[in-house]
Coordinates of N, CA and C in Angstrom, one line a residue:
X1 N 56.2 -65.1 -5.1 CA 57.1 -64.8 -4.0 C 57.0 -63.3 -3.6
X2 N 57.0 -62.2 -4.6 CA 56.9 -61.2 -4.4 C 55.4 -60.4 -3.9
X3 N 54.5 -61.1 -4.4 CA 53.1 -61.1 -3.9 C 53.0 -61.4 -2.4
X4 N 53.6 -62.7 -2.1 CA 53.4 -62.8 -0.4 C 54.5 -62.1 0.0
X5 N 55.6 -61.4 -0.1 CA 56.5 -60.6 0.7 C 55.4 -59.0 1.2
X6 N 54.8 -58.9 0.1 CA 54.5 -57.5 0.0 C 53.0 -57.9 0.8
X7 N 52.5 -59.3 0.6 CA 51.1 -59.2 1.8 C 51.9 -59.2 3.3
X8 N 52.7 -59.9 3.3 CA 53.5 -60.1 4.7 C 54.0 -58.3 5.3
X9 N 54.2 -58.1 4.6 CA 54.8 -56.6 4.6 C 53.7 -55.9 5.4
X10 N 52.6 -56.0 4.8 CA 51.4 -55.1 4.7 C 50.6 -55.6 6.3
X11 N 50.7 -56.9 6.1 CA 50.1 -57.2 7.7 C 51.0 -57.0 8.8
X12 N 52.2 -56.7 8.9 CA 53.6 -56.2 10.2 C 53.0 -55.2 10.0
X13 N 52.8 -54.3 8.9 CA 52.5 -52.8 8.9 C 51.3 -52.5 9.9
X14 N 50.1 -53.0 9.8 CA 49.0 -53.3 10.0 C 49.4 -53.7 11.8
X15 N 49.7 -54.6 11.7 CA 50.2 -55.2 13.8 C 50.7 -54.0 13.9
X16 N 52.1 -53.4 13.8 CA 52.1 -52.2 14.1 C 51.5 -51.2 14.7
X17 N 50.8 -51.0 13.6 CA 49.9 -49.8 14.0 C 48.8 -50.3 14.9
X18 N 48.6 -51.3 15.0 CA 47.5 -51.2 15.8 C 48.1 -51.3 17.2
X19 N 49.1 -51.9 17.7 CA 49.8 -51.7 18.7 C 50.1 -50.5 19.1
X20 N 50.7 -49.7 18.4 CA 50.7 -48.5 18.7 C 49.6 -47.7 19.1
X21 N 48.5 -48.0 18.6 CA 47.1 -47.1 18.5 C 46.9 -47.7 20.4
X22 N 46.6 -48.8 20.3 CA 46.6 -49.5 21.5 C 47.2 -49.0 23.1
X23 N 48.6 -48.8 22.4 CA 49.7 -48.3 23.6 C 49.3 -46.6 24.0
X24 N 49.0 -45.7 22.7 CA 49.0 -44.4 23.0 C 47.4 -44.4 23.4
X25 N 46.1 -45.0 23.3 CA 44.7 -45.4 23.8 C 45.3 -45.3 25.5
X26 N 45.9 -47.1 25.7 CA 46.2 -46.4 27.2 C 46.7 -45.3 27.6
X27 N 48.0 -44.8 27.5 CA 48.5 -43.7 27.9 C 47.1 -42.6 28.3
X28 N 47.0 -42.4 27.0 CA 46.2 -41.2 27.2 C 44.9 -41.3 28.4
X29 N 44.6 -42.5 28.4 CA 43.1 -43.5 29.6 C 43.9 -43.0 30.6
X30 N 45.2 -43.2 31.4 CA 45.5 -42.8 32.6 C 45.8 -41.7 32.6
X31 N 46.3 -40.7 31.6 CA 46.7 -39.1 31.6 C 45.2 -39.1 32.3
X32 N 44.1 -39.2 31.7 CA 42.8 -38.4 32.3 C 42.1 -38.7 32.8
X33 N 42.7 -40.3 33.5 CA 42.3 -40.7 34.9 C 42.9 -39.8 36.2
X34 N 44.5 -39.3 36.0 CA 44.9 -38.7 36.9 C 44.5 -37.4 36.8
X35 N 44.1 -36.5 35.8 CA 43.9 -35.4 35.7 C 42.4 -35.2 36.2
X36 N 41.4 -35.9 36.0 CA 40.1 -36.2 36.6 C 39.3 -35.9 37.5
X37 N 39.9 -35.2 38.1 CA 39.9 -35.2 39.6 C 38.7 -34.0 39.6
X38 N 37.9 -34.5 41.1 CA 36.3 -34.1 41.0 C 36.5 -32.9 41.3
X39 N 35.7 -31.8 40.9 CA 35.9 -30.1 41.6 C 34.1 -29.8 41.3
X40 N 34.2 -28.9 42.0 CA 32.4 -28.6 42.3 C 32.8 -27.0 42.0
X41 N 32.1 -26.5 40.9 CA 32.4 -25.2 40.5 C 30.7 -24.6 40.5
X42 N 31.0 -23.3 41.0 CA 29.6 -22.6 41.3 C 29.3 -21.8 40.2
X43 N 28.9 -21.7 39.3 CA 28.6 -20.9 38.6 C 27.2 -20.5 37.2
X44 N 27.2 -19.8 35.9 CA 26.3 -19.7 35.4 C 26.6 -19.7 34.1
X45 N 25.4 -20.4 33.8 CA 25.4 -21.0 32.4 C 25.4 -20.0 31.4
X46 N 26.6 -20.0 30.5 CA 26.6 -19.1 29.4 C 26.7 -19.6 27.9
X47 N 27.7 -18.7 27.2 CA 27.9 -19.0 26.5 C 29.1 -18.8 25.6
X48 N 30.0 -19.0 24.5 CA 31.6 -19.2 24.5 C 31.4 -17.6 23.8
X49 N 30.4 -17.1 23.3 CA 30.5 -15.9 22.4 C 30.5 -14.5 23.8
X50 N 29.9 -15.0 24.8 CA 29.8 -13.6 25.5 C 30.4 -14.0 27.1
X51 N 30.6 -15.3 27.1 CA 31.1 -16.0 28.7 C 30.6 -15.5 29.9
X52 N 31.5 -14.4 30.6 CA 31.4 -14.0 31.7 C 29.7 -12.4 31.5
X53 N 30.1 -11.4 30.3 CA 29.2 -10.8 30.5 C 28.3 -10.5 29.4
X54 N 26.7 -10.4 29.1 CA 26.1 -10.4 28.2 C 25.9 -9.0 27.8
X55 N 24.8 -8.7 26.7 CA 24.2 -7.5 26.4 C 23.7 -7.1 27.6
X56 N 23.8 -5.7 27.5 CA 23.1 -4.9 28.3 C 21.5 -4.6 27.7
X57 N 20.7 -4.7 29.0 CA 19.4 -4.3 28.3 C 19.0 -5.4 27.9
X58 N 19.9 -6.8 28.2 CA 18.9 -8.3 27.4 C 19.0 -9.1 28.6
X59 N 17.7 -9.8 28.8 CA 17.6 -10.9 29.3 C 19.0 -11.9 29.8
X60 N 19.7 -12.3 30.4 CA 20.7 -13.1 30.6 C 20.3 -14.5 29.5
X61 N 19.2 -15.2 30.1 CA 19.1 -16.3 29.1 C 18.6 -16.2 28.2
X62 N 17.9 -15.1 27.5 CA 17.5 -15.0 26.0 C 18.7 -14.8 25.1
X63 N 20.0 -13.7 25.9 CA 21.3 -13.6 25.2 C 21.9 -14.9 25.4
X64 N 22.1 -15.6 26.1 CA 22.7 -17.3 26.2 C 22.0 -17.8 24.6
X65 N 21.1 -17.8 24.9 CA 20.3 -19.0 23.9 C 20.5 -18.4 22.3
X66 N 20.3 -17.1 22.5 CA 20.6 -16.6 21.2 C 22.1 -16.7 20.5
X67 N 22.8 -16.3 21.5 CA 24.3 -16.1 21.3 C 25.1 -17.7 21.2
X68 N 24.4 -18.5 21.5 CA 25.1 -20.1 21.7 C 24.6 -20.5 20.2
X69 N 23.9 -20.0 19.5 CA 23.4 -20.6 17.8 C 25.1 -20.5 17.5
X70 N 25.9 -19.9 17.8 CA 27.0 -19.3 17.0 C 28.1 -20.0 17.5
X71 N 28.2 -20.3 19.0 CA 28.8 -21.0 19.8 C 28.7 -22.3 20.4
X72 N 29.1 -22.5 21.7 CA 28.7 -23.5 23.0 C 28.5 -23.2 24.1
X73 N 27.7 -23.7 24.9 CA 27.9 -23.4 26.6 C 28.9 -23.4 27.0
X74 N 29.3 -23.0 27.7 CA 30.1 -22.4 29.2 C 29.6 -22.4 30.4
X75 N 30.5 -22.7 31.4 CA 30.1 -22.3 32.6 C 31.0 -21.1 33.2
X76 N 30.4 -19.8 33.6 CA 30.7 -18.8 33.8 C 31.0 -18.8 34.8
X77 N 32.3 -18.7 36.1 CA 32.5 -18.3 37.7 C 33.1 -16.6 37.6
X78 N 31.5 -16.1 37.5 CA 32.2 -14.9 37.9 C 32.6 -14.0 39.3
X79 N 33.0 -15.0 40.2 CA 33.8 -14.4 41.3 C 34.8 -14.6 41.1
X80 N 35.4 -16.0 40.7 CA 36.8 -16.0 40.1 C 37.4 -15.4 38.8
X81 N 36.3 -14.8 37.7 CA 36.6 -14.5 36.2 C 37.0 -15.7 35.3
X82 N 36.5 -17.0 35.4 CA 36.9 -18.3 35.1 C 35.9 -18.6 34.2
X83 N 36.2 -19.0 33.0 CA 35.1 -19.7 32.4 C 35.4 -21.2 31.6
X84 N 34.4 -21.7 32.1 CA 34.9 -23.1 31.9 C 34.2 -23.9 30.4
X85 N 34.7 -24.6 29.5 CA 34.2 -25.0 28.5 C 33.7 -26.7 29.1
X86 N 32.1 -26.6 28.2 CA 31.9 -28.3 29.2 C 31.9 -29.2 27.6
X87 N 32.2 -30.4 28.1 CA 32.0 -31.3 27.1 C 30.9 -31.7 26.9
X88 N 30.9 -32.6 26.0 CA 29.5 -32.7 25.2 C 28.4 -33.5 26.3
X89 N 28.3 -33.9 26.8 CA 27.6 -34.2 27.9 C 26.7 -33.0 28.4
X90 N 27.9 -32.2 29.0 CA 27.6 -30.8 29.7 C 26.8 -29.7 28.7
X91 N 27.0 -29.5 27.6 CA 26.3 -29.5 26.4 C 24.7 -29.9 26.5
X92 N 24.2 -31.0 26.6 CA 23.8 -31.4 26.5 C 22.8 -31.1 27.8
X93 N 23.0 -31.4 29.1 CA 22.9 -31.0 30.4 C 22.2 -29.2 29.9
X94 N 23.2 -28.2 30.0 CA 23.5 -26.8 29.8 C 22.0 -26.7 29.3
X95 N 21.4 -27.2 27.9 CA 20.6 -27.0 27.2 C 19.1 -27.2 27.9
X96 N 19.4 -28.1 29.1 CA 17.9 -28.1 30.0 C 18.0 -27.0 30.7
X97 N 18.5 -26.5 31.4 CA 18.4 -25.0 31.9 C 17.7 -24.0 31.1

């Protein structure tokens, strides 16, 4: 009897959680459905170690490629001073440049 209380126990625990995992899944699916929203940003491919401005005296993309071993790409808007971090996709994208 004490054996099946404690399996019974263990599978409510189990529904539980996975309900919950479930509930906070959605939530979060519509936070970043609404946050989502398309923007077209102009700018140049850097990197998280030097962003907006590189070495003087270096190449822009030899300092990107070198300086990103240590970091990630970025997208650099420097008329705004904005630098944007891309996710792994963008990443991935960034690297054919």
């Amino acid at each position: 009897m004490k054996r099946l209380l404690i399996n019974v126990g263990i599978l409510a625990a189990l529904s539980l959680n996975t309900v919950s995992v479930l509930a906070t899944t959605g939530v979060a699916q519509k936070t970043k459905a609404k946050t989502a929203a398309a923007k077209t940003v102009i700018g140049y491919i850097s990197d998280s170690s030097c962003g907006l401005s590189h070495m003087a005296g270096m190449d822009e993309k030899d300092c990107t490629l070198m300086c990103v071993k240590k970091g990630k790409f970025v997208l650099a808007d420097r008329d705004q001073k904005l630098v944007y971090q891309l996710d792994r996709v963008g990443q991935e994208r960034a690297r054919e440049f």
